[in-house]
């Protein structure tokens, strides 16, 4: 009997209200779609990362690394002494740009020792030899091997010439080998090329450093023992890991978690839609519930009927949502990868989205179960109705105190709209909202939730921008910044050899304009206490610069600058978030485990700096070079005698060195503009989530309005009978929507403000380590009101029009 | 290459019609004895010929000296042309256990690089020879089988010996599953070698030409031209020796790794 009831009642209900069912399914589809697309993207990105590591690691049992600058190849001699090691193969990995005409594209270059390489990695070649002529290949620093797939795409063959950006400027390389895109050659989606290690080190000014040593063991079961020996011999500056145990960088995990969090909000809005609709359905079908109870249906039967209805709707919505998730994931993966690359400062490979049956089933299962769970409370309430109450269709107003308070609050808020009561339409709209308190609250809440998400993201974005902008205003006093082409914001401009400093100063016209010698700065990330901090190693800019790179009062900056650069003591200036993150105080010592050995430094001062959420360390570059054996420079800062000469000087540098070094020579204002764009790009991927949340809210609103029309069919008929025009009927709904939109925006601004305030002032610094200032962009208020009211009104247009089409006779005869 | 060159340097007398009965290992031992020349220096021309017949020529000077153990050799190859490889040098230091240390000097980087064991089974600098072809094999690392004698490609009668690596490690280092050598019965020099890859396919064939007696006092011979053909990629390599000088008293210092960069 129960199954018959379910079949009859559920299907009848779903099919008899096709538009409502459609909207409900659409809401669940979007919610589940967005959520599962984020899951798919996250999973694919992580797996692409892992696959990259495994492809490049080849047969290696262990991999030794020591941060971004690598370590001296001399260490290999020490490693060789450890028994149980069969082979050690060095590797240098460089991210660079391949220059094709006026365009450029990303290229990862693996510098490998081709005379040892076969112990770890093998390359499949079409013509038997990886190098056409090894004697020529190895002795020529301009030799490069491409994967056939990349070569075909770029129209390259053996002996073709290509230009790439190196630390010593733009260099022309000769294709002296082609390999099939297998193993290491298929990493980074095939955008990979291979050079001999010495050639790569020469072009990228890596001195005698290597990024990694790959180790093959004699006995696989001695892995842990040899790993411990290596850690003991090399010291804490070195990471000794098995390829399969390498986790993706924590930065990626953080941003993926945020992405998932935002995606979950869209899902929650979809679920609110389910809860709300089920609630309305239970109210609407009171009489039916009463009859069913009277003929013997138990509370459990009623509960089951409503839950199974939500289950069916959830099943259909989740099934469609799962497919939508796949489509969304495929179209969004590129954007997400770009944003992740920019934020994590890593070359995140663009993942290929795979859609397995398990992904489909998981999305359907979770979507259906959660949709059913969302309907649990309204279904339970319906099942608790007494038959007599239900048959009489009496609404039991046993409201909780909380609901009564909310109702009173709503009434007082609505009193603000009393001016609308002057018109009959306005009065009817306000009365409707008051009378259908639950439904109106649901509408307002859905709108509030989605808009507060938009507002929170906007405020965080603006706070980031303004904080960084104000800070840059104080510390960036150079008129011109010179670096290799690339995004300065994400420090993706590849470093250049320090010898460019001499070239810059050697241009006579530039020299005349300079107030002081160009200041070189090396920026890189470095592991400290299991976290990734940033290092800024500066040349001493001299007292005349007033050491404005430190965000401190002028006299204090000069005092600190002189002590840091001119004292023989080993000292460091740290960022404020470094102190709080590592619980350190000024005057205390820290020890950096550098590739050149432990470096103990005394903390001299702390300053504001946004270069890293984990903390920033300022070092004199001479000291840095000594311990990291790194002569590369991330940017050169030029201060001119006369700032008005900046554009002319920039042109000169561009003419003389721009093309040869593939430089970007940017003015102070352009650096700031670049940072602004960079921050906006970091928030780009949240736009889709914001849009989905707004669509869910609009669907919820439309659904509620349809329900409202059904509920008020008789009332509409009556009003029309006593002379209400179609236009007035239409206007009542539009007024109602506008008021609800207004209230949704009002509450969204309050909650958005509170959420963003909490995020910016507490959570951002506590969880992520960003100490940014809170800025509330006042212009957000009118914009949000416009968006919120517009969404409400637009989503009500169709239901309102449908209400006008109702004839007086149909309305009056409606039960 | 060096091994082959060495094997072919010396020869004894031309065999008579009926060959003395020898065991396979005995033939190889005589072959090893036959190439124990004190030292040799030669101007060399290496020609790589691709499938289409186009040639790539490299010229180098070649020094070789018997190591103190009187079994293995140290060999230095220094390139003169073409310009891209001028002054590149390959130092080949054979060890008793069959493993060799191979060092490559790259003048563009002023740096010496070591060629790992795994790479030694691969092509020697783009030629059809591998590093293992040019080293002296450790007699005890192989199993030998005497096959029916045959006529040498350049006339005369040859012993035919099949050599198979004893262990997987030797096999990997050697790079072949077996080789079938024709050893001249008159001077115990190699006349022809067929190489079989790890999958058992016939990979390449080496032919020795222009055998000349370079040390008449000790009856040592040297093949002045070697040709190898690869059946899988249809490429060939030819080595020609000229201005050959033997027993000149080459200094051991020439083969010291730290001196590899000295011209």
Coordinates of N, CA, C and O in Angstrom, one line a residue, chain A residues 279-339:
Chain A
X279 N 8.8 22.6 2.7 CA 8.0 23.2 3.7 C 6.7 23.7 3.1 O 5.6 23.5 3.6
X280 N 6.8 24.4 2.0 CA 5.6 25.0 1.3 C 4.7 23.9 0.9 O 3.5 24.0 1.1
X281 N 5.3 22.8 0.3 CA 4.4 21.7 -0.1 C 3.6 21.1 1.0 O 2.5 20.8 0.8
X282 N 4.3 21.0 2.2 CA 3.5 20.4 3.3 C 2.4 21.3 3.7 O 1.3 20.8 4.1
X283 N 2.6 22.6 3.7 CA 1.5 23.5 4.0 C 0.4 23.4 3.0 O -0.8 23.4 3.4
X284 N 0.8 23.4 1.8 CA -0.2 23.3 0.7 C -1.0 22.1 0.7 O -2.2 22.1 0.3
X285 N -0.4 21.0 1.2 CA -1.1 19.7 1.1 C -1.6 19.2 2.4 O -1.7 18.0 2.7
X286 N -1.9 20.2 3.3 CA -2.4 19.8 4.6 C -3.7 18.9 4.5 O -3.8 17.9 5.2
X287 N -4.6 19.3 3.7 CA -5.8 18.6 3.6 C -5.6 17.2 3.2 O -6.1 16.2 3.7
X288 N -4.7 17.0 2.2 CA -4.3 15.7 1.7 C -3.7 14.9 2.8 O -4.0 13.7 2.9
X289 N -2.8 15.5 3.6 CA -2.2 14.8 4.7 C -3.3 14.3 5.7 O -3.3 13.2 6.2
X290 N -4.3 15.2 6.0 CA -5.3 14.9 6.9 C -6.1 13.7 6.4 O -6.4 12.8 7.2
X291 N -6.5 13.7 5.1 CA -7.2 12.6 4.6 C -6.5 11.3 4.7 O -7.0 10.3 5.1
X292 N -5.2 11.4 4.3 CA -4.3 10.2 4.4 C -4.3 9.6 5.8 O -4.3 8.4 6.1
X293 N -4.1 10.6 6.8 CA -4.0 10.2 8.2 C -5.3 9.5 8.6 O -5.4 8.6 9.4
X294 N -6.5 10.1 8.1 CA -7.8 9.6 8.5 C -8.1 8.2 8.0 O -8.8 7.4 8.6
X295 N -7.5 7.9 6.8 CA -7.7 6.5 6.3 C -6.7 5.6 6.8 O -6.5 4.5 6.2
X296 N -5.8 5.9 7.7 CA -4.9 5.0 8.3 C -3.5 5.1 8.1 O -2.7 4.4 8.6
X297 N -3.1 6.2 7.4 CA -1.6 6.4 7.2 C -1.0 6.8 8.5 O -1.6 7.7 9.2
X298 N 0.2 6.2 8.8 CA 0.8 6.6 10.1 C 1.7 7.8 9.9 O 1.9 8.2 8.7
X299 N 2.2 8.3 11.0 CA 3.2 9.4 10.9 C 4.4 9.1 10.0 O 4.9 9.9 9.2
X300 N 4.8 7.8 10.2 CA 6.0 7.3 9.4 C 5.7 7.3 8.0 O 6.5 7.7 7.1
X301 N 4.4 6.9 7.6 CA 4.0 6.9 6.2 C 4.1 8.3 5.6 O 4.6 8.5 4.5
X302 N 3.6 9.3 6.3 CA 3.6 10.6 5.8 C 5.0 11.1 5.7 O 5.4 11.7 4.6
X303 N 5.8 10.9 6.7 CA 7.2 11.3 6.7 C 7.9 10.7 5.4 O 8.6 11.3 4.7
X304 N 7.6 9.4 5.2 CA 8.2 8.7 4.1 C 7.8 9.2 2.8 O 8.6 9.3 1.8
X305 N 6.5 9.6 2.7 CA 6.0 10.2 1.4 C 6.7 11.4 1.0 O 7.2 11.6 -0.1
X306 N 6.9 12.3 2.0 CA 7.5 13.6 1.7 C 9.0 13.4 1.4 O 9.6 14.0 0.5
X307 N 9.6 12.5 2.3 CA 11.0 12.3 2.1 C 11.3 11.6 0.7 O 12.3 12.0 0.0
X308 N 10.5 10.7 0.3 CA 10.7 10.0 -0.9 C 10.5 11.0 -2.1 O 11.2 10.8 -3.1
X309 N 9.6 11.9 -1.9 CA 9.4 12.9 -3.0 C 10.7 13.7 -3.2 O 11.1 14.0 -4.3
X310 N 11.2 14.2 -2.0 CA 12.5 14.9 -2.1 C 13.6 14.1 -2.6 O 14.5 14.5 -3.4
X311 N 13.5 12.8 -2.3 CA 14.6 11.8 -2.7 C 14.5 11.8 -4.3 O 15.6 11.8 -4.9
X312 N 13.3 11.6 -4.8 CA 13.2 11.5 -6.3 C 13.7 12.8 -7.0 O 14.4 12.7 -7.9
X313 N 13.2 13.9 -6.4 CA 13.6 15.2 -7.0 C 15.2 15.3 -6.9 O 15.9 15.7 -7.8
X314 N 15.7 15.0 -5.7 CA 17.1 15.0 -5.4 C 17.9 14.1 -6.4 O 19.0 14.5 -6.9
X315 N 17.3 13.0 -6.6 CA 18.0 12.0 -7.5 C 18.1 12.5 -8.9 O 19.2 12.5 -9.5
X316 N 17.0 13.1 -9.4 CA 17.0 13.6 -10.8 C 18.0 14.8 -10.8 O 18.8 14.9 -11.7
X317 N 17.8 15.8 -9.9 CA 18.7 17.0 -9.8 C 20.1 16.6 -9.7 O 21.0 17.2 -10.4
X318 N 20.4 15.7 -8.8 CA 21.8 15.3 -8.6 C 22.4 14.6 -9.8 O 23.6 14.8 -10.2
X319 N 21.6 13.8 -10.5 CA 22.1 13.1 -11.7 C 22.5 14.1 -12.8 O 23.6 14.1 -13.4
X320 N 21.5 15.1 -13.0 CA 21.8 16.2 -13.9 C 23.0 17.0 -13.5 O 23.9 17.4 -14.2
X321 N 23.0 17.3 -12.1 CA 24.1 18.1 -11.5 C 25.5 17.4 -11.7 O 26.5 18.1 -12.0
X322 N 25.5 16.1 -11.7 CA 26.8 15.4 -11.8 C 27.3 15.6 -13.2 O 28.5 15.9 -13.4
X323 N 26.4 15.5 -14.2 CA 26.8 15.8 -15.6 C 27.3 17.2 -15.8 O 28.3 17.5 -16.4
X324 N 26.4 18.1 -15.2 CA 26.8 19.6 -15.3 C 28.2 19.8 -14.7 O 29.0 20.6 -15.2
X325 N 28.4 19.1 -13.5 CA 29.7 19.3 -12.8 C 30.9 18.9 -13.8 O 31.9 19.6 -13.8
X326 N 30.7 17.9 -14.6 CA 31.7 17.5 -15.5 C 32.0 18.6 -16.6 O 33.1 18.9 -16.9
X327 N 30.8 19.1 -17.1 CA 30.9 20.1 -18.1 C 31.6 21.4 -17.6 O 32.5 22.0 -18.1
X328 N 31.2 21.8 -16.3 CA 31.7 23.0 -15.7 C 33.2 22.8 -15.4 O 34.0 23.7 -15.6
X329 N 33.5 21.6 -14.9 CA 34.9 21.3 -14.6 C 35.8 21.4 -15.8 O 36.9 22.0 -15.7
X330 N 35.3 20.9 -16.9 CA 36.1 20.9 -18.2 C 36.4 22.4 -18.6 O 37.4 22.7 -19.1
X331 N 35.3 23.2 -18.4 CA 35.5 24.6 -18.9 C 36.2 25.5 -17.9 O 36.7 26.5 -18.3
X332 N 36.1 25.1 -16.6 CA 36.7 26.0 -15.6 C 38.2 25.6 -15.2 O 38.9 26.4 -14.6
X333 N 38.6 24.4 -15.6 CA 39.9 23.9 -15.1 C 41.1 24.8 -15.5 O 42.0 25.1 -14.7
X334 N 41.0 25.4 -16.7 CA 42.1 26.3 -17.2 C 42.2 27.5 -16.3 O 43.3 27.9 -15.8
X335 N 41.0 28.1 -16.0 CA 41.0 29.3 -15.2 C 41.5 29.1 -13.8 O 42.2 29.8 -13.2
X336 N 41.0 28.0 -13.2 CA 41.4 27.6 -11.9 C 42.9 27.4 -11.8 O 43.6 27.8 -10.9
X337 N 43.4 26.6 -12.8 CA 44.9 26.3 -12.8 C 45.7 27.6 -12.9 O 46.7 27.8 -12.2
X338 N 45.2 28.6 -13.7 CA 45.9 29.8 -13.9 C 45.9 30.6 -12.5 O 47.0 31.1 -12.1
X339 N 44.8 30.6 -11.9 CA 44.7 31.3 -10.6 C 45.5 30.6 -9.5 O 46.2 31.3 -8.8

